[in-house]
PDB file of C-alpha atoms in Angstrom:
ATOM      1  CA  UNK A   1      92.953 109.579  16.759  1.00  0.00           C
ATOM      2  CA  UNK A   2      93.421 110.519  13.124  1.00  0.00           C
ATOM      3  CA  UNK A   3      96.932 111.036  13.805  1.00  0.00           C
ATOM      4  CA  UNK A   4      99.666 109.172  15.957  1.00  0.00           C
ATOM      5  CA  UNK A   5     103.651 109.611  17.535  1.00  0.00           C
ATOM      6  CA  UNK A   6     105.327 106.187  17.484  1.00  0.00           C
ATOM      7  CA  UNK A   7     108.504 105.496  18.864  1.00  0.00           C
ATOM      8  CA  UNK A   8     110.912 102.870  18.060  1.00  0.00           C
ATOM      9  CA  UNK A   9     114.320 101.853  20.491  1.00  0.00           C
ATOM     10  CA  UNK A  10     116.936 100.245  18.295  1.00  0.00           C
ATOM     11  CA  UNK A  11     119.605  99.238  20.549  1.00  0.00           C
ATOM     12  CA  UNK A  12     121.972  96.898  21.055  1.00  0.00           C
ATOM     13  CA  UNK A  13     121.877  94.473  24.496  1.00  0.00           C
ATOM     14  CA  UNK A  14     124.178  92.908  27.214  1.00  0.00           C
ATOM     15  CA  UNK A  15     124.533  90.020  28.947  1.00  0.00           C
ATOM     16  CA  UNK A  16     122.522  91.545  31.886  1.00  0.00           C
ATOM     17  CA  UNK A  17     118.726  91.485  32.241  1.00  0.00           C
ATOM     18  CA  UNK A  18     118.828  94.483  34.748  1.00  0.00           C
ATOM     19  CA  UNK A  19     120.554  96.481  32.868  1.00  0.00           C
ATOM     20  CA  UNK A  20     118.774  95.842  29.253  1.00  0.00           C
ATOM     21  CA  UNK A  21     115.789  96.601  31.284  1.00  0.00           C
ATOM     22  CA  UNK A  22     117.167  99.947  32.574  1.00  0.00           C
ATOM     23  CA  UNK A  23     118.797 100.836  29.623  1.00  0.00           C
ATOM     24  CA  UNK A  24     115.302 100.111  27.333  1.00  0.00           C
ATOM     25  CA  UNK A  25     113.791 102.272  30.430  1.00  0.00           C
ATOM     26  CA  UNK A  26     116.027 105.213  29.614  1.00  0.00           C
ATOM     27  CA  UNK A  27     115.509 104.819  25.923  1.00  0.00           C
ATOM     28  CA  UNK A  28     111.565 104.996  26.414  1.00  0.00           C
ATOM     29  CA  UNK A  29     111.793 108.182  28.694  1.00  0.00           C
ATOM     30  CA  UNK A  30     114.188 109.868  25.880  1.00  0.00           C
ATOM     31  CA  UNK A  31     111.586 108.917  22.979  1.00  0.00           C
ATOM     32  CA  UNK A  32     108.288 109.810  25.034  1.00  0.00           C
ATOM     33  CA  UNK A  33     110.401 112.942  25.586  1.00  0.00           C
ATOM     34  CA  UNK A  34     110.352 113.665  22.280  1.00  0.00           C
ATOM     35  CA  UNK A  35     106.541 113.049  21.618  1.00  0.00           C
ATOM     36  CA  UNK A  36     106.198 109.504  21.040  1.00  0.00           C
ATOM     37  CA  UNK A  37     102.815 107.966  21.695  1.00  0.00           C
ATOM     38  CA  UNK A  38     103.130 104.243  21.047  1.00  0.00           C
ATOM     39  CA  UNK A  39     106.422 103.060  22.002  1.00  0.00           C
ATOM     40  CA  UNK A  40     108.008  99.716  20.619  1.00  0.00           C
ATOM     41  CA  UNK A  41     111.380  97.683  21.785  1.00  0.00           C
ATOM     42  CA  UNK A  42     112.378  94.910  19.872  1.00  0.00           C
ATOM     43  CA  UNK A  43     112.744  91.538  20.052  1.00  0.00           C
ATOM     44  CA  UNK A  44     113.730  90.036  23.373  1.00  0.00           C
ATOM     45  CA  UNK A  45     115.607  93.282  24.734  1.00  0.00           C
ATOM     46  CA  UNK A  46     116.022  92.237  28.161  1.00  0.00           C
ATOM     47  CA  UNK A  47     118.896  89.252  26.749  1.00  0.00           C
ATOM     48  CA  UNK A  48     121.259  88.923  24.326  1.00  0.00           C
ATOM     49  CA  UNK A  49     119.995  87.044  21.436  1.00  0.00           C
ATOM     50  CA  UNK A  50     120.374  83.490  23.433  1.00  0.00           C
ATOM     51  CA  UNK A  51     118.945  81.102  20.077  1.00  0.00           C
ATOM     52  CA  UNK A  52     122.339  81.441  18.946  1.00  0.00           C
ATOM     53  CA  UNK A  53     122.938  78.008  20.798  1.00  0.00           C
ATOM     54  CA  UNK A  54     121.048  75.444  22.144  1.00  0.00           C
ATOM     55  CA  UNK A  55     121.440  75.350  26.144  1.00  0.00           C
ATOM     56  CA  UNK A  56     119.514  74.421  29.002  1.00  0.00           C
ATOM     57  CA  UNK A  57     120.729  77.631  31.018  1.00  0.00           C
ATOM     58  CA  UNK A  58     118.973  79.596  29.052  1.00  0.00           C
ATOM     59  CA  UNK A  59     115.867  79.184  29.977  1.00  0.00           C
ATOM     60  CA  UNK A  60     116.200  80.550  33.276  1.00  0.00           C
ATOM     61  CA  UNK A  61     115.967  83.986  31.397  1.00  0.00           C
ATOM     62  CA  UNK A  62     112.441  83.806  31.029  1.00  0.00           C
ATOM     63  CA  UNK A  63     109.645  85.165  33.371  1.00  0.00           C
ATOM     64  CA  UNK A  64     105.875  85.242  33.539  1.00  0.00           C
ATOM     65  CA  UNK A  65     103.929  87.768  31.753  1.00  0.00           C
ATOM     66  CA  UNK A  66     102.553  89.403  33.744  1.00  0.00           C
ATOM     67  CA  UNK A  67     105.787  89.844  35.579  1.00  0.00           C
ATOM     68  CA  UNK A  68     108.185  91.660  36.846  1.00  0.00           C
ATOM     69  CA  UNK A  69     109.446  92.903  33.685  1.00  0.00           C
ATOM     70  CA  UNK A  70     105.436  94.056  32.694  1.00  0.00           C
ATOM     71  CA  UNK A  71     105.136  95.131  36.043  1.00  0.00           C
ATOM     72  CA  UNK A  72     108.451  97.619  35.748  1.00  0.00           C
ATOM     73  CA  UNK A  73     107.330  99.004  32.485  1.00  0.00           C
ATOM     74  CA  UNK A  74     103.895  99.756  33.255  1.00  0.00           C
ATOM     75  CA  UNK A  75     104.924 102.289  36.169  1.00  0.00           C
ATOM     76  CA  UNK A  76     106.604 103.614  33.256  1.00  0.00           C
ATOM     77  CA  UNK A  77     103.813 103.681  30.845  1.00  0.00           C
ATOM     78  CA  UNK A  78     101.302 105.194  33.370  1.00  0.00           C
ATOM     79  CA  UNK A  79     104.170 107.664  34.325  1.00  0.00           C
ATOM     80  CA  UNK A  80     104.597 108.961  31.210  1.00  0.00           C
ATOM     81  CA  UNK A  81     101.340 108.546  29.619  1.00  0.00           C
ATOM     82  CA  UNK A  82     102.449 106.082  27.060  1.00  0.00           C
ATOM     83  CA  UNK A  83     101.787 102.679  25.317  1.00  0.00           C
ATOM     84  CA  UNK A  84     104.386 100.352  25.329  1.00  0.00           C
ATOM     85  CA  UNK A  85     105.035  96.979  23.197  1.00  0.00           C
ATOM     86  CA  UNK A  86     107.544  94.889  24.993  1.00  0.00           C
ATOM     87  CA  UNK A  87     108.877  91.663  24.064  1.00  0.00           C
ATOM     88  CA  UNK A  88     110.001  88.546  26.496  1.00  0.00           C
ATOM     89  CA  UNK A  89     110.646  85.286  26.716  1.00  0.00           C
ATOM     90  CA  UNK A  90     107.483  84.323  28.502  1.00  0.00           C
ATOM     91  CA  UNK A  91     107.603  80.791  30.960  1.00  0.00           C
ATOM     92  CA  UNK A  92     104.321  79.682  30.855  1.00  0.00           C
ATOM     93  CA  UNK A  93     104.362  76.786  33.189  1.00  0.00           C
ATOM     94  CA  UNK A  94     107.299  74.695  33.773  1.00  0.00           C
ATOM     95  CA  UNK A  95     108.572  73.313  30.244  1.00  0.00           C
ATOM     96  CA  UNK A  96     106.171  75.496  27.885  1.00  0.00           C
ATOM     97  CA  UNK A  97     108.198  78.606  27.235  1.00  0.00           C
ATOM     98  CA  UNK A  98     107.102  81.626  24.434  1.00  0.00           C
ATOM     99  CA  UNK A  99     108.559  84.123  22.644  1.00  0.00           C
ATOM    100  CA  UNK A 100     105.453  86.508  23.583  1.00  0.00           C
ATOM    101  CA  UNK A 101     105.324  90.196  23.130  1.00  0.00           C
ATOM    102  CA  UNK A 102     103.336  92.470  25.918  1.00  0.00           C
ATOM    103  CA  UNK A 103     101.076  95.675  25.539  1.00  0.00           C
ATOM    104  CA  UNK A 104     100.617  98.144  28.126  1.00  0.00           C
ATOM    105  CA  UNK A 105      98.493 100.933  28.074  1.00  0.00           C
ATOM    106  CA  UNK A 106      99.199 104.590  28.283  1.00  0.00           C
ATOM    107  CA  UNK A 107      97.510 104.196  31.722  1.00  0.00           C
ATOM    108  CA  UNK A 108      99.880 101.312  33.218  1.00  0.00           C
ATOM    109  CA  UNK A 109      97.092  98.588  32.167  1.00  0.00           C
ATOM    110  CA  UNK A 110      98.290  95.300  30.967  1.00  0.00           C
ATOM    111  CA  UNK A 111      95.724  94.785  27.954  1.00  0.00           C
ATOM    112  CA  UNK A 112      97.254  91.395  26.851  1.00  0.00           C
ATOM    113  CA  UNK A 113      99.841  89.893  25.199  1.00  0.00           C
ATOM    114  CA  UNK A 114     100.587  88.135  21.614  1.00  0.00           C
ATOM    115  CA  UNK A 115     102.581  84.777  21.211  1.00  0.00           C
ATOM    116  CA  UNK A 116     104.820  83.818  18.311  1.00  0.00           C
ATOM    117  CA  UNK A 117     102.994  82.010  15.636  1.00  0.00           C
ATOM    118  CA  UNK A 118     106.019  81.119  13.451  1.00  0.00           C
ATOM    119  CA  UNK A 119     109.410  79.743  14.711  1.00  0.00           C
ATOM    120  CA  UNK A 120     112.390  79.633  13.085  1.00  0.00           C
ATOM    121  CA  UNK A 121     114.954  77.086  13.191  1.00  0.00           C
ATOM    122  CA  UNK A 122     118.207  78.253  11.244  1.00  0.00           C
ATOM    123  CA  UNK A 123     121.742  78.087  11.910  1.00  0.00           C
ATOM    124  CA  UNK A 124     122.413  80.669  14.836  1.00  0.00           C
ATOM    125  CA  UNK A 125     118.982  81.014  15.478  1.00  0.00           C
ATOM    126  CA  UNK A 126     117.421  77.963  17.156  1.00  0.00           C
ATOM    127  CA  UNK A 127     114.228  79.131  18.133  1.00  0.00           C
ATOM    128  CA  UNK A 128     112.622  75.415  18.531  1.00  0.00           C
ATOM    129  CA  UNK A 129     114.972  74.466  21.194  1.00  0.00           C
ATOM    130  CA  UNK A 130     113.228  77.389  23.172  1.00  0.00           C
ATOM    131  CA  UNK A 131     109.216  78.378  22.271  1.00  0.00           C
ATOM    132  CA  UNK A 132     106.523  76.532  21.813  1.00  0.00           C
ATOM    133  CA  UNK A 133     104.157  78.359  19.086  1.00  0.00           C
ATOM    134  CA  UNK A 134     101.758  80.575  20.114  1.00  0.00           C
ATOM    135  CA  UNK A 135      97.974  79.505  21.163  1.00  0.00           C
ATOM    136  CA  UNK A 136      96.750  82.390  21.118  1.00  0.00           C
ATOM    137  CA  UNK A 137      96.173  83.562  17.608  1.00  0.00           C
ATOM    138  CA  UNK A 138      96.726  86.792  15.827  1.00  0.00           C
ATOM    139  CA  UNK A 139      95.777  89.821  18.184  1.00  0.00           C
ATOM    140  CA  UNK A 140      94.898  93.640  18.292  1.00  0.00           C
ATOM    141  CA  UNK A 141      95.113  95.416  20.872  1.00  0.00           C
ATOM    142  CA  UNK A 142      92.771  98.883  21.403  1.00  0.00           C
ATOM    143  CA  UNK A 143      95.210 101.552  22.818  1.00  0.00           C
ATOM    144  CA  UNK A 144      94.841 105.080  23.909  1.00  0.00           C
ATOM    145  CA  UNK A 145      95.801 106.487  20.520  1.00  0.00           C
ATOM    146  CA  UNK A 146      95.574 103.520  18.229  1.00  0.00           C
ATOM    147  CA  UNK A 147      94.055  99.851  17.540  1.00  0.00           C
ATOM    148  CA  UNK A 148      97.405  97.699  16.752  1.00  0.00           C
ATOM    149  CA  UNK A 149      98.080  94.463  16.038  1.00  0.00           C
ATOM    150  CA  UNK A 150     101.641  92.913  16.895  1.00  0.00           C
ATOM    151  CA  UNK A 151     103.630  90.293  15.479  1.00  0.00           C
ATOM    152  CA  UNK A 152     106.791  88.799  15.833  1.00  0.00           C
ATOM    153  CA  UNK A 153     110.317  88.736  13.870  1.00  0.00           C
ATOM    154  CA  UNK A 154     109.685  85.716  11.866  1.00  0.00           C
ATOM    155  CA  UNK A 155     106.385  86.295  11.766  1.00  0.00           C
ATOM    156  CA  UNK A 156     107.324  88.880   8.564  1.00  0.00           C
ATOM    157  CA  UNK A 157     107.323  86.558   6.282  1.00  0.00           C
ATOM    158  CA  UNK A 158     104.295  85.011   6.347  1.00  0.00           C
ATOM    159  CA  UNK A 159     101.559  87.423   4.739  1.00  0.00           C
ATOM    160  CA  UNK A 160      98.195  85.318   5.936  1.00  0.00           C
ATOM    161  CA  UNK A 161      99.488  86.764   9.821  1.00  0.00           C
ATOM    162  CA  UNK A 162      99.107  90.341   8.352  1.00  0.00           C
ATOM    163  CA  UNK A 163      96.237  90.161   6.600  1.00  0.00           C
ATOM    164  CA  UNK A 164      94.502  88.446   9.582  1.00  0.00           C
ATOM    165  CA  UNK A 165      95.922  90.998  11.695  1.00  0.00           C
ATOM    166  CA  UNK A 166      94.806  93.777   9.597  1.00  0.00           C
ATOM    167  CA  UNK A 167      91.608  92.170   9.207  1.00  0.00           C
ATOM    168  CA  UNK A 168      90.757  92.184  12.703  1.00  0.00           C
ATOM    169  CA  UNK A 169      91.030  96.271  12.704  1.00  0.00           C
ATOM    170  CA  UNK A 170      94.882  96.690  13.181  1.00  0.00           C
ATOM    171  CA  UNK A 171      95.902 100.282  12.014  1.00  0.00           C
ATOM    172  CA  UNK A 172      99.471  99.439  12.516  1.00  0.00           C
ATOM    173  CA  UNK A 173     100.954  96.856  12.569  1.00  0.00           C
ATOM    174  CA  UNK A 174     104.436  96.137  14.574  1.00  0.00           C
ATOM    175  CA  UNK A 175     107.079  93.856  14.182  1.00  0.00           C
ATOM    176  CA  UNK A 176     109.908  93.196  17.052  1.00  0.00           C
ATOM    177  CA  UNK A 177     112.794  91.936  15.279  1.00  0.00           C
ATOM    178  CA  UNK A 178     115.725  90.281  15.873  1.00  0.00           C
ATOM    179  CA  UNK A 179     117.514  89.257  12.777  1.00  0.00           C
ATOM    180  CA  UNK A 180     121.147  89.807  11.473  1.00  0.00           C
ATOM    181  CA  UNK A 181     124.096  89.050   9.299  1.00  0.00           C
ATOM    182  CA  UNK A 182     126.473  86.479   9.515  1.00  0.00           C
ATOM    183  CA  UNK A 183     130.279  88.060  10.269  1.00  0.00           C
ATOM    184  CA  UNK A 184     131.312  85.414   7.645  1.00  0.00           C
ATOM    185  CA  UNK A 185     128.815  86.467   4.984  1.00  0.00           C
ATOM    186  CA  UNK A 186     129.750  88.758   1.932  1.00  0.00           C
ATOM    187  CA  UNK A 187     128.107  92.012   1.344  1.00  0.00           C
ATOM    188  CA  UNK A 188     126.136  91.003  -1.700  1.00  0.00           C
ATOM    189  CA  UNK A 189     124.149  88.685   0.385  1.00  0.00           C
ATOM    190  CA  UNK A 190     123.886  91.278   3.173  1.00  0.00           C
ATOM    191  CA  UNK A 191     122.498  93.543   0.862  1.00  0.00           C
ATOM    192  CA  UNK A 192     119.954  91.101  -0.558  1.00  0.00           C
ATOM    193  CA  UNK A 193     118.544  89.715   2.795  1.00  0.00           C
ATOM    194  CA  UNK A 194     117.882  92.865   3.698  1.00  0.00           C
ATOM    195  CA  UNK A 195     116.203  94.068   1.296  1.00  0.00           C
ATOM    196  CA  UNK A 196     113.987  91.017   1.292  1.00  0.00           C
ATOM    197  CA  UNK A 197     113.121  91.252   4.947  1.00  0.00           C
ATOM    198  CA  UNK A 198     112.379  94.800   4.474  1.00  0.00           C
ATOM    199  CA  UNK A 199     110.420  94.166   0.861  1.00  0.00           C
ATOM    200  CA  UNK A 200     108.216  91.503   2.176  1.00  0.00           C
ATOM    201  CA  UNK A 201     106.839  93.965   4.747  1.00  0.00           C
ATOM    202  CA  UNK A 202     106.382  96.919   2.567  1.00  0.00           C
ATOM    203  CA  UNK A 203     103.852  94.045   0.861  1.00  0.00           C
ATOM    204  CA  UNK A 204     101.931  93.547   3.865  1.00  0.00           C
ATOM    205  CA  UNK A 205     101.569  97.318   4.107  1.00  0.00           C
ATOM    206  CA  UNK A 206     100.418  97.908   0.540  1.00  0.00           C
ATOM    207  CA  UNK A 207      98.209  94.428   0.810  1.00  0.00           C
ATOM    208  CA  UNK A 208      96.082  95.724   3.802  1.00  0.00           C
ATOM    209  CA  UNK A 209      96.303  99.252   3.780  1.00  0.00           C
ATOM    210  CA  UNK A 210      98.336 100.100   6.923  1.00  0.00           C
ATOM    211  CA  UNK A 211     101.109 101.552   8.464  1.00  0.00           C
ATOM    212  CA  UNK A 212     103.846  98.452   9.124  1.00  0.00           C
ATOM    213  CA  UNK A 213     106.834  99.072  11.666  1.00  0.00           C
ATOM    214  CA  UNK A 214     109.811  97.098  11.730  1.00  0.00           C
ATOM    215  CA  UNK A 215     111.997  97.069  14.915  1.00  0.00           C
ATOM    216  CA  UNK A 216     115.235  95.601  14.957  1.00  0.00           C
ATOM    217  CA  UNK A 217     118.517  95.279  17.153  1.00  0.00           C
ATOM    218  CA  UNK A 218     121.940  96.236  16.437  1.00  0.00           C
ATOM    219  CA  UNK A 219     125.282  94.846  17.538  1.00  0.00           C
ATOM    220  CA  UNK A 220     127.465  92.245  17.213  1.00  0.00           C
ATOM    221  CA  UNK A 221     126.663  88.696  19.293  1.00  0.00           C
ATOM    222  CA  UNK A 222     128.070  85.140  18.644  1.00  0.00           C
ATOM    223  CA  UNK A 223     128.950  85.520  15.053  1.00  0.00           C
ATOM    224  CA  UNK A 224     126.128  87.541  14.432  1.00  0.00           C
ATOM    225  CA  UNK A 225     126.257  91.537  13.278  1.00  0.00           C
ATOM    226  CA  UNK A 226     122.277  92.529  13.891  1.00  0.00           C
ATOM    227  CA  UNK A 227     121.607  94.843  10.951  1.00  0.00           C
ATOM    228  CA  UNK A 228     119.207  97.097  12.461  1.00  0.00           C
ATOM    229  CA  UNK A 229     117.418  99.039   9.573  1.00  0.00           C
ATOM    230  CA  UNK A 230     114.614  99.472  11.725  1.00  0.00           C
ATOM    231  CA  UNK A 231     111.981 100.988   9.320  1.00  0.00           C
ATOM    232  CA  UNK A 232     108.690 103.005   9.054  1.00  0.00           C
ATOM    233  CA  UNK A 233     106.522 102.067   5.687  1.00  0.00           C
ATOM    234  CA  UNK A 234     103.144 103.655   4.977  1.00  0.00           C
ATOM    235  CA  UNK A 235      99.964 102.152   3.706  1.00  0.00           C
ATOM    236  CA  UNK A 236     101.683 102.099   0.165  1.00  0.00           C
ATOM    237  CA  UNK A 237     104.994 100.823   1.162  1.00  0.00           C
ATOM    238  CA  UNK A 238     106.965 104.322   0.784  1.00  0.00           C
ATOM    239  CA  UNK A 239     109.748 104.578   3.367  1.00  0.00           C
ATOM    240  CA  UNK A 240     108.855 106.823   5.566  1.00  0.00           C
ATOM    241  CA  UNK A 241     111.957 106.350   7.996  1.00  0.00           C
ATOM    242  CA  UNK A 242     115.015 104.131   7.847  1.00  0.00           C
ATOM    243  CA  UNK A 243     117.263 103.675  10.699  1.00  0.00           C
ATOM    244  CA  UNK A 244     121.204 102.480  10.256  1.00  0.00           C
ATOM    245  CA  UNK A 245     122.664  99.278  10.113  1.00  0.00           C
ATOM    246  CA  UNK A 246     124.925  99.622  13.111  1.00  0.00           C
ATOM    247  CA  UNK A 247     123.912 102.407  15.734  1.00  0.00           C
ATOM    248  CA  UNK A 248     121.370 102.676  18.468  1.00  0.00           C
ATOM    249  CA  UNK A 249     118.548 105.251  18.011  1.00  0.00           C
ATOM    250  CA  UNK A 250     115.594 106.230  18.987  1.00  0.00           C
ATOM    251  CA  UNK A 251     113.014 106.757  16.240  1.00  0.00           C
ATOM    252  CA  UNK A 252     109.757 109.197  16.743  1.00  0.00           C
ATOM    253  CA  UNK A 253     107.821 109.717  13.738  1.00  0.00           C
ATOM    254  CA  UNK A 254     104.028 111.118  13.242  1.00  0.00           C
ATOM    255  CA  UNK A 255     101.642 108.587  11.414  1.00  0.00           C
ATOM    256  CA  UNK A 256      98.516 109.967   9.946  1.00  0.00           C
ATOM    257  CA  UNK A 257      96.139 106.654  10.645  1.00  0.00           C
ATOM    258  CA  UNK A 258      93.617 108.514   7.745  1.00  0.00           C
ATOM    259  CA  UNK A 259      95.734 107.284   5.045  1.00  0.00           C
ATOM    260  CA  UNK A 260      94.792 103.594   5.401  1.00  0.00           C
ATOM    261  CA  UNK A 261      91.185 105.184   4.447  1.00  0.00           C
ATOM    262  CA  UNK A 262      92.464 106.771   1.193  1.00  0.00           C
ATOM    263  CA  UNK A 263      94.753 103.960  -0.165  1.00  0.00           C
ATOM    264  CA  UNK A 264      92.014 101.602   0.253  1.00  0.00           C
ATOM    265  CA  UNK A 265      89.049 103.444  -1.150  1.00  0.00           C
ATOM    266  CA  UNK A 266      91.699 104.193  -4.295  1.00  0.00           C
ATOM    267  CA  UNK A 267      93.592 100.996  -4.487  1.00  0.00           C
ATOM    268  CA  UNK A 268      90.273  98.816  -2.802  1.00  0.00           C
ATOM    269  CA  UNK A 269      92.379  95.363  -2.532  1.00  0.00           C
ATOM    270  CA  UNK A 270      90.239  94.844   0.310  1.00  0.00           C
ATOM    271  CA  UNK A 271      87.207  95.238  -1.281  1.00  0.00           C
ATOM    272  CA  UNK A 272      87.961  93.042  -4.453  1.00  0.00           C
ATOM    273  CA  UNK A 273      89.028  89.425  -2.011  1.00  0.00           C
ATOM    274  CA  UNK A 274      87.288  86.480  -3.572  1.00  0.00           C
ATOM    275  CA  UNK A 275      87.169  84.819  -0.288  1.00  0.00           C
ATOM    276  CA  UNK A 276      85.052  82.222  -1.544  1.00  0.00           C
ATOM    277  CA  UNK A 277      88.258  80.857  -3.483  1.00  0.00           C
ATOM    278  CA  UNK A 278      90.740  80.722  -0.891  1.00  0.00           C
ATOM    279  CA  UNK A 279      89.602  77.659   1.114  1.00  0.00           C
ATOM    280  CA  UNK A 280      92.853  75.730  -0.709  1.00  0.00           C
ATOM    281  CA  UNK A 281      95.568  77.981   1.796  1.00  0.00           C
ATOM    282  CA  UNK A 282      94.460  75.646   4.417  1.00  0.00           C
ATOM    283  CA  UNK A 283      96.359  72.801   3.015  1.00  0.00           C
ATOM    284  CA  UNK A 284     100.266  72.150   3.306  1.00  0.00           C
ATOM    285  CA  UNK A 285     100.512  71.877  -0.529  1.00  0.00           C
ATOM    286  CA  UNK A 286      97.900  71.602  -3.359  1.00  0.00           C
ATOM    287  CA  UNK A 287      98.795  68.023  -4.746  1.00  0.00           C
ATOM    288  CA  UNK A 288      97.614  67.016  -8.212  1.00  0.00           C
ATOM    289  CA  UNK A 289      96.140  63.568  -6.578  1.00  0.00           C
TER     290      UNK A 289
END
């Protein structure tokens, strides 16, 4: 389809996996209401952000995927003729646990599922305590209305996962996000962070030629405000929608999948890869010895 409805839920969560589920339920219902096609939630919506600390007890939030949580939201998806990107915290087997993102058809299918390449391990957001990186590689998945490729929060910053992604026939690509300020930080630093995390996508979108989606919380959790700016970036990294720093909403907004053929038949960066000179990105660092 030359042109596409995406949805994106930016809310904030609760202590309660039922109702995170319910609530993200609602929120899909309201946005394929008002035309979306593809629907994304964002990172880990059926929890509070739980990498905040490292404890045990936490793991028992996970589930299987498939699972009940896939299982709820593909009634959903085959209800209301929609795709839907929804990401869990996936127990794999007992010990091996993944921060893993599911796609579900606009049919109810289950067509797969991506796992977290790249994991973080910062103050308030100890991500190696929990997931084991992903085995799976860098995915697309064909949809109703569009090929996508999904990735993962701090997946952004790492432009090899979007050019493979892209590579591999992504139109769009997604991002579910979790990622905030600290309540201690000043506003100058605010400012910048953001603006990197949102920059360094807006690359990936002018590097490959595709739409890039950003998906983000909001909210305040254990010392952490979640700054939202959920964002919409064409194939030339112009803004196409920003959402706020600090309130829940429910984004729908019409993609036209030809531009990825214009900006890359007039700025071919595609075309001009010397791919026989990139063998050194393999390495850890290029040492002089």
């Amino acid at each position: 389809m030359a042109k596409v409805k995406v949805g994106l839920v930016q809310m904030s969560c609760t202590a309660s996996k039922a109702d995170n589920l319910a609530k993200a339920i609602a929120k899909v219902r309201e946005t394929a209401k008002g035309g979306a096609q593809i629907i994304c939630l964002q990172e880990l919506f059926t929890s509070l952000y739980f990498c905040d600390v490292e404890d045990h007890d936490n793991f028992s939030l996970a589930e299987s995927i498939p699972g009940p949580s896939t299982d709820e939201l593909s009634k959903v998806a085959a209800e209301l003729g929609v795709v839907i990107i929804a990401s869990l915290f996936e127990k794999r087997a007992q010990g091996v646990y993944h921060n893993t993102t599911a796609v579900l058809d606009a049919d109810g299918s289950y067509l797969g599922k991506y796992r977290k390449m790249h994991i973080p391990d910062d103050p308030g957001f100890y991500e190696k305590f929990y997931f084991t990186p992903g085995d799976l590689g860098y995915k697309v998945f064909k949809t109703k209305f569009a090929t996508i490729g999904v990735l993962i929060c701090w997946d952004q910053w790492y432009p090899e996962a979007a050019r493979i992604t892209a590579l591999m026939g992504a139109e769009i690509l997604f991002y579910p996000t979790a990622i905030g300020w600290a309540l201690t930080q000043d506003e100058t630093t605010n400012v910048e962070q953001y603006n990197a995390w949102q920059t360094i996508q807006r690359g990936h979108a002018v590097a490959n030629g595709v739409h890039v989606i950003g998906i983000n919380r909001v909210g305040e959790e254990a010392g952490v405000e979640f700054w939202g700016g959920s964002f919409i970036s064409n194939p030339f990294g112009t803004i196409l929608y920003q959402a706020s720093h600090n309130k829940e909403e429910n984004i729908i907004h019409e993609l036209d999948l030809n531009k990825t053929d214009y900006y890359r038949t007039h700025w071919p960066f595609l075309r001009d890869r010397r791919i026989d000179s990139y063998q050194p990105i393999t390495k850890r660092l290029i040492d002089n010895d």
